[in-house]
Short mmCIF file of C-alpha atoms in Angstrom, two decimals:
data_model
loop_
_atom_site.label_atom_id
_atom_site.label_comp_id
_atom_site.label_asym_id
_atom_site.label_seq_id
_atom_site.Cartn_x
_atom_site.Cartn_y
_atom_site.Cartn_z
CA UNK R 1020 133.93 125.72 106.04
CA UNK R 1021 135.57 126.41 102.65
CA UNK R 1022 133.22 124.27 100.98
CA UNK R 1023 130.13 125.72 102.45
CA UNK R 1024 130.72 128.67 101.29
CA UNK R 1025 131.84 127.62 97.73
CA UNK R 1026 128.16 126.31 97.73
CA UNK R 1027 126.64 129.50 99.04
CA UNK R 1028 128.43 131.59 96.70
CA UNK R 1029 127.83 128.99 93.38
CA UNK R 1030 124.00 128.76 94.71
CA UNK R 1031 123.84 132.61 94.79
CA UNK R 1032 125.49 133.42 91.04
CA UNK R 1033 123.20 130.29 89.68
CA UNK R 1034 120.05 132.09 91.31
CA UNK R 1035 120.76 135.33 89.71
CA UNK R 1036 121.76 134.15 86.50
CA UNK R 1037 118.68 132.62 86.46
CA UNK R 1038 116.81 136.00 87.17
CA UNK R 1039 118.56 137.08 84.47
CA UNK R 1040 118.23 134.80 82.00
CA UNK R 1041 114.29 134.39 82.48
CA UNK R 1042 112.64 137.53 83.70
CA UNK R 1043 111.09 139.38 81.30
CA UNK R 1044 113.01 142.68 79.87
CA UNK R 1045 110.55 144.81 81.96
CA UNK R 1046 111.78 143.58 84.95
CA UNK R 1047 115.52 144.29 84.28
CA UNK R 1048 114.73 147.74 83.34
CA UNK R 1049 112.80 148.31 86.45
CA UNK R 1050 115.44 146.58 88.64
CA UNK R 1051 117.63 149.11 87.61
CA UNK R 1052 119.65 147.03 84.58
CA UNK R 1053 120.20 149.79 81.34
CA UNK R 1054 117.09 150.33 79.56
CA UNK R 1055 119.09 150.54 76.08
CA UNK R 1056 120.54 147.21 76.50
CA UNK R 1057 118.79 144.81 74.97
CA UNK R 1058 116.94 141.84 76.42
CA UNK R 1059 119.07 139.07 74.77
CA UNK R 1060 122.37 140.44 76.35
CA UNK R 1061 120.68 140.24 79.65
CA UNK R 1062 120.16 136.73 78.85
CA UNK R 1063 123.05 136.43 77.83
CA UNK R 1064 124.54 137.38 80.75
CA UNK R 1065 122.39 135.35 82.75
CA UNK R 1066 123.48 132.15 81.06
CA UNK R 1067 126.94 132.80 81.78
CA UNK R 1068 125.93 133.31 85.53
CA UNK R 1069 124.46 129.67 85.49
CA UNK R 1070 127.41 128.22 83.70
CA UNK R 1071 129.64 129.66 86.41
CA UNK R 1072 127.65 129.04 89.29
CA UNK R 1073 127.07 125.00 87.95
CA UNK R 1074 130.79 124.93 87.46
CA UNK R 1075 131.59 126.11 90.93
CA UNK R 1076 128.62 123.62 92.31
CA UNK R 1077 130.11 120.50 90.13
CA UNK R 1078 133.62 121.60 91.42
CA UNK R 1079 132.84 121.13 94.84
CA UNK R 1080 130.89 118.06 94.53
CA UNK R 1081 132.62 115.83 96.14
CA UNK R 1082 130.68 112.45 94.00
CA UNK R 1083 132.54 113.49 90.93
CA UNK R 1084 136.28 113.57 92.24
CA UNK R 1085 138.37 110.70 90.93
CA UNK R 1086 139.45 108.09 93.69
CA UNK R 1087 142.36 106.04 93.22
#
């Protein structure tokens, strides 16, 4: 159960970091990100979202843990 819901929750932040990262500027502003902000923190920010949510996805992969 744990691990389902890592994946939900690593899916979820990877999805919206990608919004962020690759919608246009307009499209933040009208989803209700700051207007002043500009577009390459909000891409910024995205990329972070998709480094954390592919860290929590690799995490819980269970292919990549070491067996002895």
């Amino acid at each position: 159960m744990a691990k389902k819901l890592f994946d939900i929750t690593g899916t979820v932040i990877l999805f919206a970091g990608m919004s962020l990262a690759f919608l246009p500027h307009a499209l933040h502003v009208k989803a209700g990100l700051n207007e002043s902000t500009p577009h390459i923190k909000h891409v910024i920010y995205g990329m972070s979202l998709v480094i954390i949510g592919l860290v929590i996805l690799i995490y819980n992969n269970k292919s990549l843990k070491i067996k002895i």
